[in-house]
Structure formats: structure tokens, C-alpha cells
Amino acid sequence: MEYDIQRIESHWQKQWKENKVFSVDIDHSKPKFYCLEMFPYPSGNMHMGHVRNYSIGDAMARFQRLMGKNVLYPMGYDSFGMPAENAAKKEGGHPHNVTERNIAMIRTDQERMGYSYDWSRTFATSTPEYYRWNQEIFIKFYEAGLVERRFAPVNWCNDCDTVLANEQVKNNRCWRCGLEVVQKDMAQWFLRMTEYADELLDDLDHIDFPENVKAMQRNWIGRSHGAHIDFPIVGDDSVIGAFTTRPDTIFGVTFVTLSPEHPLCELLVAGSEYEAGWRDLRDECSKMSEFERINMLKEKKGVPLGRFAVNPLSGEKVPIYAGNFVVASYGTGAVMAVPGHDQRDYDFAKKYGLPIKPVLSRIDGEEAIEENPVLDSLGYMTNSSREGFDGLFGDDAKAAVIEILESEGAGHGTVQYRLKDWLLSRQRFWGTPIPMLHCDNCGVVPVPSQNLPVELPLDVKFSWGESGNPLASNDNFLFTDCPKCGGPARRETDTMDTFYDSSWYFLRYGDSNNKSTPFDREVIDYWMEGGIDLYIGGIEHAVMHLLYARFFTKATRDLGMNTVGEPFGQLVCQGMLNAPAPFCIECNTEYHIDNFDGECPSCSKALGTRQAKMSKSLGNTVSPGVMVDRYGADTVRLFILFGANPEAGMDWSDNAIVSNARQMQSLIEAFESSQNFSNSPNQIDDWVLARMRLNHSKWKIAMENVSLREGVMISHFDMLSDWQWYRRRGGSDANTRNIFFTNWIPMLAPATPHIAEEFWSKIGGQEMVSELIIRDVATFDDDITHLSKETYLRNLIDSSRNIKGLAQRHSETPISSCIIQTAPDWKNALASSAISLKSTDFDFKKNGQDYVKSLDIFSMTELRGEIFQTWQSLILGNKKNRGKIYTWSEGEKSLISSKFDETELINNNAEFIAKALSVDSVTSYKVGDGDDIAGKARVSSPLDPGISFL
RNA sequence: GCAGGUGUACCCGAGUGGUCAAAGGGGUCGGGCUCAAGUUCCGAUGUGUAGAACUUCGCAGGUUCGAAUCCUGCCUCCUGCACCA
């Protein structure tokens, strides 16, 4: 058949669409399966990363449909965001138009790949039909006390009079005017995600996420148990509250360090000689962005504040410092410094000549010693200035200190999180307007539900000349009446972080045409039971999106909107796609593909090649459109799925895609060349059907485990090579073909659905494969025998080939015939007995010898040596292998037990074997029934005949 | 530094106690079909040998009759987090 890719693929895509085969509704008679990929930001055409993501999801959706599941498989667009705004500025249009155009492009690409989405549920988050529910949920959160408006520091440029996004700050300077950026407090909207910190962390133990994602989320939430300890300030009523995870080192505190921004600093130094030093340090720190503060801070610096604090347990007076390494936003912004057991404090103490007091020892009862590097692991308390602590270790020590702190009102056990509340507001246009009003009389007022959505105006001009958020200068948008008092009010002009949109979109898919609520509870409980059954996306969203979505699901659950608390039942993060890029070993740097075969731009050495993540900046991307035009969607999908398992990284290879195209061609060839079969049964029929049944069950298990590479290997490679072997062995029976292909074609559908439909229609399938439900293929009792016989034959040919090469070297004339001596009856009988004895509790060690001696054949004295040898190899084996009764497969054992006639099988297939070995003749007889050629009689054993060549 | 992962033949990659010199794919080499090419089919691809033996699954030890697989230590590379108290 001519493989007319374009015709076949467009034909079936049209059929699927016209017959709405992928539309689903609630159906309680079937188990549901919710398969979802992270929806894309529509930036234009689909790229290879998308293709990989969706090919995995589509294969699973199609597989689960075949398994009889009611599959929800939707697609939509995460279409709010800055790029659309920037594109609009560039083109002088509106982000809305840019977005609509891009969505149309990517959707065309997706349809061309043949993905089986239920398009009736699709939506884009930038439409009022979607974002009005963002607003509705926001107000519900507000009413539930989860929304907070408070001041937070942002990057601010004085010259441009505007907030800058992190990406717009380069080297701490404004990207536009070059002025240094400062931190400025501004009123911002927050979602109180920290309320759910414990649940978000603890539930990780019970969900099916990859370990690295769990680790990242645990890291991000960063819960640490410790103590809050109050250090009273000498000569002042205020106290310094410090957080520590190491209360067991409290007796080693020799100073206290505050972050330079700590509000107490100013109080403490006001009017003193220390004020100037502190101001310098604070200004230096405040100039730095968060990024620099964390990543570029090399030198630990501090200034004394000239005051002292009191260690609440020991009563010792210790000096107070401000230090640039103390982070204001973590804990309380104050640290009790224990230079004896904290490396940073040690370095700091050395630099400023502060005392060092070790209070932990490695061995109970030993003195604590000053050392560098310090002992910062757990130790035995010692040198404590109060009774009852020395000798305590680890958690006991911590608990004891916390207990006394609490009893004396000087502190308490506490928990700290790294996780912060979600800063939701953005000073951007292309996002969901925050549905809040500012009224002079009533303050902040939520927009009433019946007035939603607060729509983004379309009459807004975008140009590079304008700065700030166009909403702030749009009077029609800005001015309104207060719903409470009727007086004049201004709308909030900040919009929501676009991660908000993607935090619940999977809930909307269940009920995406609902006009009265975000989603109906009963509907969503059906689809979301046990979470989304398979969620597939990139690892880059491990923390942000996945954490936000988990938070959202718990929050809406607590609002009574849904039942589940965890949105994702199983998460699969697909690996990176790599392609070759020029690489300099010296500089450890990858360069743009323009540099192939050139020299390193920085060190001038010749460039090599290395696989690197596909990226625009390297130019090593591969366009899916070009590949689909050239090879077809099926081939691209096959390449993607066969190239690597979903989680593994994957290298693009031009050779490999060509070879997958060949594989497609071979499948077609195998199919076509079997269409004119007539009824001509052959003994190999049983074998190929047994193989089919075995493969089918292995395939099903692999697919259920999302081991797509393994699944595709069985469906597209193993099945084909079995079919080719069948043909080589003379198989050409129409009935066998019908059974084989009827079972095989559906297996092809998940990865290569178009060709599967084409085949299916040609063999007279009534419905489409996409509508088919397949049953388990039951194996037959004698499958194992058919498989084992053929395996025997193939093994025989393999070893004969090997031996033939050796034999040729020992022969003066060219080899022309093969003589195979099968094991004598007594060896088979011996093996058969050993097998059946093994299934009883026979003690071979104790009774083996006696058993052999009791056999009739043992009376033949000339055989005794060989008998013992055979017995040995059956039950004991040698140094390398255990006895054969332990290593034979079930099939092999059943062949032996059933007195399988090796000679007969070989002679019946002599012609085929001869051809495979390129010899004129193959003859087989039992040892003793003919001449012992090349002394092979002795080495013959059951299933392992003596092979000789003449 | 902490956490998660990784290391297998020329390359990619499967393999979790013996049936393992180790699936499958790519590459390379040889052969069939063909005037030729090949969207084709067959075979070879650690050394070696009338089927032995030997060496090999990051390195070094250990457990075991037996280790790619289990244990201990070390190294490598990747990813994430980080002066986080």
C-alpha cells in the first residue's frame, strides 16, 4: 500500500470530529479516567516539548478508552500573561487579538497531531466566561478570610515611577533607564496559603508524585521545628524574639544578631555613636534585590549596636549586632548566635573578636572543645550554666530547654515555614482584574457577585511609550459607584498572578459550560474522585503550579465546592527534549548551532558536540510542523513514545525518526502482504497466536503503568517481528491472520491512531478503533508448549550457527550438512523424574544418590559415569549455574515431562533449519540411532542436543 | 552544605540474586532479493572456543555456593534548595 500520510491522517481526524467520538459525559456504568496535560500558554505554534507532553497523554487516554473507561481528556489555554501584552505593544494591537490568533495556531497544530481531546469542553482563561469565576472564587476566599491586603516590598524605579517585574531588573538597575532599583513597600493582595502549610506538607506522604517533586515541595514549604526565645534588652522594655532550631545550644549564646532592617535596630542605636555604622549597613543591604542578597553576598559583615541583651536562661549579658547575613523575612529576623556550634556565627565571632563558648560534646561526659569547623550536629549538653541539662542529647535536650523556657515565660516551642503567603497582585493589564473597589467612605469593598465579571476593557491602547498599567488611566474602568454606600469608588487596577488561573482549571473542565457556578459539586466529585488519574507536565512547575493547585483544591474543598483535597492522583513529569549543540569542553559551554564545526568564541578551541536541552537561544529546536509534514503525525508520535520512557530525558535524532518512519512502513507492509491469505492451516499458527496472547497481556500491564516505551515496543516492534517470523516459518492462514490482526490493531491505536483506524476499517471493523472496548485476551493452556517448542527451535538454530563457524575451522572442505543427536531416552527419563521429584519435597542431597542407584538403567555399568554426570547437571549444576531443574522455564519443564520428541520436531523443520544455517541438509536422530558424529553423543542432553557438522 | 536522582557494551537504553556476555533501538560490518537503489529481509557486533574458558554493568571492599542486581564506603554527573538560624 502506498502510505498516503496526509490523506489517511486528515480522513480519520475528520471522522473523529464529525462523529464526536471523544465527547464524554458522566456515566456511572463505567469507571472514570481523568487524563490531563498541563495546558499551554499560547505563544504561537506548538513546539516539541508540547508534542511529547500531549503524545504521552493521548496514548494513555486512548488506551484507557480501549480498557472501557469513561475518559475525560480536555484541553484549554492558559492565555493570560505578559508576552501577549508585549506582543501587543510591538504590533500596536490589543493582547486579546494576539491571544486569539495564537490560540488558533496552536489548536490547529494539536488537531493535526490527532490528539483525542473533548473539544466541547475547551476554554481560554483570558475570556470573561472563565475569569469571572476567578473573581467569584476570589470573593469567596475573601469572605472566608483567606484574602489579605497588606504592604510588601517590591522593586521600584523612581525615574520611571513604576513597579518593575523581577525580569526587568538587571544588575539592580532598571532595564529602561538604568537607574538603581530600590525596594519599596506597596499595598499588595495576598492569599493566605500559609494557613495550609502543614496540610500541604503532610499530604505529600500519601500522594503519588515523583520523589524529586515531593522533595522540592518539602523544601519549598520548609517547615522547621524549634523555639522562639525572648532576649530582654538591657536598659529597655523591649525584647528580641529570636527563632532557633537549636535550643539545645542556648547556653553557648555569646551575642545576638539582628537583620539590618529589623525595626529594633533603629530604636537601639538612635542618637548613639553606633547609628551611622548601622545606617550604612542597612542602606547597603536595602539596595540589593532579594536575588543579590541571597546569591551574591560573599562577605559576612556586621556592626555592633552598642547595646546588650540578656540570655533568659543563664542571665548572661551578650552584645547585640546587626549582620548582613540575617534574613529579615525568615523567622523573626533575629538570630541567637552560638559561635561554638554554628559555622556562620563562628566566622563572625572570629572576625569581630567575640567570645566562643562550646556547649556540646560528641561523647557524653567529655568537655566541649572549640574547634573549626564547628560541631554543628547534635551533641551532649555540657558546660550548661544551670543544673539538670548536662548530658542531655538531641531531641531530649531541645525539649528540656523548651520546657524551662515555657515555664519561665521566656519562650516557647514553635514551627517556622519558608513558605510565604501568595503575593497575588500584579501591576499588569493582561490578567484577571481583582474584583475589589476602593471607596472613600467604606474602604475596601468586594464587587457583588451579580456585578461580575469585572471585564478588562477592549478600548485600551498599547504602545512602548506608555508606562504603567493602562487600567489605571482608563476612566471608564476606573470609576464606579460603591455598592455599599452608593458613593464614588475606584476599582482596583491590579490584576491577578496568572498562576491563579491555572490553579483550578482542571476543576472547570469537568463542568466547563456551567453558566451559574464555577463547577457543579456533584459533577466535579464524579470526575475528581481519587484526583486526576493521570496528570502530565514539565518538572518546571514542580513547586509553583503544583503547589498552588494543591492549595486551591484544599481551599475550595473547605468552601464546600468539592470533596477531594488532593487534585492529582498520579503525576508524571516528562523529561527534557535534547538535541545536539556545539560545545566547548574547556569552557563547559554550549553555543548556538551556527557555531557547528567552528571554534569556541571565548577560547578559540575547536568545538565538539553535545546533547543540550532544546532551546531557542541555542537554536537546536526541531519544528513539529516540519516533521509532521515530512513523516506524518503517527511517525512523530511513535518516535516520541519509543524514544524514551516519559520521565526520562530524550535525545532528538534525525536518524531515529527516519528509522521510525521505516518501522511504520514495515507495519503497513506486514498488513498489506497478508490480505490475500486463504485458509491454509500450519503448525506455526498456534505459535503466533500464543505469542499474540502473551504480548497482549504484557502490553496491557506496561500501558497501565504508563511504561509507554515498553508498551510501544511490544505493540509496534515485538508484534511485528513475531508476525515476520510467522511468515518466515511458512505461516499464511487467513483465519490466523484475522485473529492476530483483530487483536493487534487496537494495540497500535494509542501511539499511532490514524494507521490503526485505517487498518481496522480495511479488515472490516464495524466501529472505529477509537470507539472500541477490548477485552482481556485469555491465554490457552497449551500456549506455553507452542511457545517453548518454537523457542527450542530458535535456540537450536542460534547455537548451531555459532558451532558451525567453529566447525568450519576444523573442516578441510566446506560444511554442507548438520547432524543433530538428541538425548537418549534414559536422559530424558532422568530429567523428567528429577522434575517431578522437585515438585515433591524430595531431599536431593540426602537421597539423591540412592535414588539414582535404584534405577533400572544403573545396572548398565558402562553408563554409570554418564548417569551420575547427567544427574549432577540436573540437580546441582556447576560453579556458575544451578542445576537445570532450577533453571528450566515452566515451558521447558512441561516439554520434558510431556515426552516431547525433539527428533521429530527437528526433522519436520529440517528444511527450514537448513536454510537458516545455509547448509544442504539437516538430519536428527536419537543418540545411538545413528553414527556418533564428532563425539557429540555424550554432550547431548534434554533440550540441548549434540550438534555436529560435516 | 542539604535533599532527590544518576552511572550498564561504540551511542541511547532495559535489566533488582542463578535461565545474563546482559532485551530493544541507533550506528557499524557482512549477506539475501535487485540492473541499481532501498520505505526491504537475514545475520554479526568483549576476547575466545566443535558449543569451553576468561574479562566486562562508576571505583573499592563485604554478604553469598553464586552479585549488574543485596550491604558498606568512595567518586562522577544531573536537578532542586540554601549564610534559613
Short mmCIF file of N, CA, C and O in Angstrom, two decimals, chain A residues 175-216:
data_model
loop_
_atom_site.label_atom_id
_atom_site.label_comp_id
_atom_site.label_asym_id
_atom_site.label_seq_id
_atom_site.Cartn_x
_atom_site.Cartn_y
_atom_site.Cartn_z
N TRP A 175 15.86 48.30 33.65
CA TRP A 175 16.25 47.91 32.29
C TRP A 175 16.01 49.04 31.30
O TRP A 175 16.62 49.09 30.24
N ARG A 176 15.10 49.99 31.65
CA ARG A 176 14.76 51.03 30.69
C ARG A 176 15.66 52.25 30.85
O ARG A 176 16.25 52.71 29.90
N CYS A 177 15.77 52.74 32.09
CA CYS A 177 16.50 53.99 32.27
C CYS A 177 17.85 53.80 32.94
O CYS A 177 18.65 54.73 32.98
N GLY A 178 18.12 52.63 33.49
CA GLY A 178 19.42 52.38 34.07
C GLY A 178 19.59 52.87 35.50
O GLY A 178 20.65 52.75 36.08
N LEU A 179 18.53 53.41 36.06
CA LEU A 179 18.62 53.88 37.43
C LEU A 179 18.59 52.69 38.40
O LEU A 179 17.98 51.68 38.12
N GLU A 180 19.25 52.87 39.54
CA GLU A 180 19.23 51.80 40.53
C GLU A 180 17.83 51.60 41.07
O GLU A 180 17.11 52.55 41.37
N VAL A 181 17.48 50.33 41.19
CA VAL A 181 16.16 49.98 41.68
C VAL A 181 16.17 49.98 43.20
O VAL A 181 17.15 49.60 43.82
N VAL A 182 15.09 50.45 43.78
CA VAL A 182 15.01 50.38 45.24
C VAL A 182 13.87 49.49 45.67
O VAL A 182 12.95 49.21 44.90
N GLN A 183 13.94 49.05 46.91
CA GLN A 183 12.84 48.29 47.48
C GLN A 183 11.83 49.29 48.04
O GLN A 183 12.20 50.24 48.69
N LYS A 184 10.56 49.04 47.73
CA LYS A 184 9.55 49.96 48.22
C LYS A 184 8.35 49.17 48.72
O LYS A 184 7.96 48.18 48.11
N ASP A 185 7.82 49.61 49.83
CA ASP A 185 6.63 48.93 50.34
C ASP A 185 5.40 49.42 49.60
O ASP A 185 5.20 50.61 49.44
N MET A 186 4.60 48.49 49.13
CA MET A 186 3.36 48.86 48.45
C MET A 186 2.24 47.95 48.93
O MET A 186 2.48 46.81 49.32
N ALA A 187 1.03 48.46 48.85
CA ALA A 187 -0.12 47.64 49.24
C ALA A 187 -0.30 46.53 48.20
O ALA A 187 -0.36 46.80 47.00
N GLN A 188 -0.35 45.30 48.68
CA GLN A 188 -0.46 44.16 47.77
C GLN A 188 -1.52 43.19 48.29
O GLN A 188 -1.77 43.12 49.49
N TRP A 189 -2.09 42.42 47.36
CA TRP A 189 -3.07 41.41 47.74
C TRP A 189 -2.37 40.06 47.95
O TRP A 189 -1.55 39.65 47.13
N PHE A 190 -2.74 39.40 49.01
CA PHE A 190 -2.16 38.09 49.32
C PHE A 190 -3.25 37.04 49.52
O PHE A 190 -4.33 37.35 50.00
N LEU A 191 -2.93 35.81 49.15
CA LEU A 191 -3.77 34.68 49.53
C LEU A 191 -3.04 33.95 50.65
O LEU A 191 -1.85 33.66 50.54
N ARG A 192 -3.76 33.64 51.70
CA ARG A 192 -3.09 33.12 52.90
C ARG A 192 -2.83 31.62 52.77
O ARG A 192 -3.41 30.79 53.46
N MET A 193 -1.91 31.31 51.90
CA MET A 193 -1.58 29.91 51.64
C MET A 193 -0.92 29.27 52.87
O MET A 193 -0.98 28.05 53.06
N THR A 194 -0.27 30.07 53.69
CA THR A 194 0.43 29.50 54.85
C THR A 194 -0.53 28.82 55.82
O THR A 194 -0.12 27.97 56.59
N GLU A 195 -1.82 29.20 55.74
CA GLU A 195 -2.82 28.50 56.54
C GLU A 195 -2.79 27.00 56.27
O GLU A 195 -3.17 26.20 57.11
N TYR A 196 -2.41 26.63 55.06
CA TYR A 196 -2.46 25.24 54.65
C TYR A 196 -1.08 24.58 54.62
O TYR A 196 -0.91 23.50 54.09
N ALA A 197 -0.09 25.28 55.19
CA ALA A 197 1.29 24.79 55.08
C ALA A 197 1.43 23.36 55.61
O ALA A 197 2.02 22.50 54.95
N ASP A 198 0.88 23.11 56.78
CA ASP A 198 1.03 21.77 57.36
C ASP A 198 0.37 20.71 56.50
O ASP A 198 0.94 19.66 56.23
N GLU A 199 -0.86 21.01 56.06
CA GLU A 199 -1.58 20.02 55.27
C GLU A 199 -0.87 19.77 53.94
O GLU A 199 -0.75 18.63 53.48
N LEU A 200 -0.40 20.85 53.34
CA LEU A 200 0.31 20.71 52.06
C LEU A 200 1.55 19.84 52.23
O LEU A 200 1.89 19.04 51.36
N LEU A 201 2.21 20.00 53.35
CA LEU A 201 3.43 19.23 53.58
C LEU A 201 3.10 17.78 53.95
O LEU A 201 3.64 16.85 53.36
N ASP A 202 2.20 17.61 54.89
CA ASP A 202 1.94 16.26 55.39
C ASP A 202 1.29 15.36 54.34
O ASP A 202 1.56 14.17 54.29
N ASP A 203 0.44 15.93 53.50
CA ASP A 203 -0.23 15.11 52.49
C ASP A 203 0.74 14.59 51.43
O ASP A 203 0.43 13.65 50.70
N LEU A 204 1.91 15.20 51.34
CA LEU A 204 2.89 14.72 50.36
C LEU A 204 3.24 13.25 50.62
O LEU A 204 3.61 12.52 49.70
N ASP A 205 3.13 12.84 51.88
CA ASP A 205 3.47 11.46 52.21
C ASP A 205 2.52 10.46 51.57
O ASP A 205 2.85 9.28 51.46
N HIS A 206 1.35 10.93 51.17
CA HIS A 206 0.34 9.98 50.71
C HIS A 206 0.00 10.10 49.23
O HIS A 206 -0.92 9.45 48.76
N ILE A 207 0.67 10.95 48.51
CA ILE A 207 0.29 11.10 47.10
C ILE A 207 1.37 10.58 46.18
O ILE A 207 2.54 10.53 46.52
N ASP A 208 0.91 10.19 44.98
CA ASP A 208 1.78 9.52 44.02
C ASP A 208 2.47 10.55 43.13
O ASP A 208 2.13 10.72 41.97
N PHE A 209 3.42 11.27 43.72
CA PHE A 209 4.24 12.21 42.96
C PHE A 209 5.64 11.62 42.85
O PHE A 209 6.06 10.88 43.74
N PRO A 210 6.38 11.98 41.82
CA PRO A 210 7.78 11.56 41.78
C PRO A 210 8.53 12.11 43.00
O PRO A 210 8.21 13.20 43.48
N GLU A 211 9.52 11.36 43.47
CA GLU A 211 10.24 11.76 44.68
C GLU A 211 10.85 13.14 44.57
O GLU A 211 10.87 13.90 45.54
N ASN A 212 11.38 13.47 43.41
CA ASN A 212 12.04 14.78 43.31
C ASN A 212 11.05 15.92 43.45
O ASN A 212 11.36 16.95 44.03
N VAL A 213 9.84 15.72 42.95
CA VAL A 213 8.82 16.77 43.10
C VAL A 213 8.43 16.90 44.56
O VAL A 213 8.32 18.02 45.10
N LYS A 214 8.27 15.77 45.22
CA LYS A 214 7.95 15.83 46.64
C LYS A 214 9.05 16.55 47.41
O LYS A 214 8.79 17.38 48.27
N ALA A 215 10.29 16.21 47.07
CA ALA A 215 11.42 16.82 47.77
C ALA A 215 11.42 18.33 47.56
O ALA A 215 11.64 19.10 48.49
N MET A 216 11.15 18.75 46.32
CA MET A 216 11.15 20.18 46.03
C MET A 216 10.05 20.89 46.81
O MET A 216 10.25 22.00 47.31
#
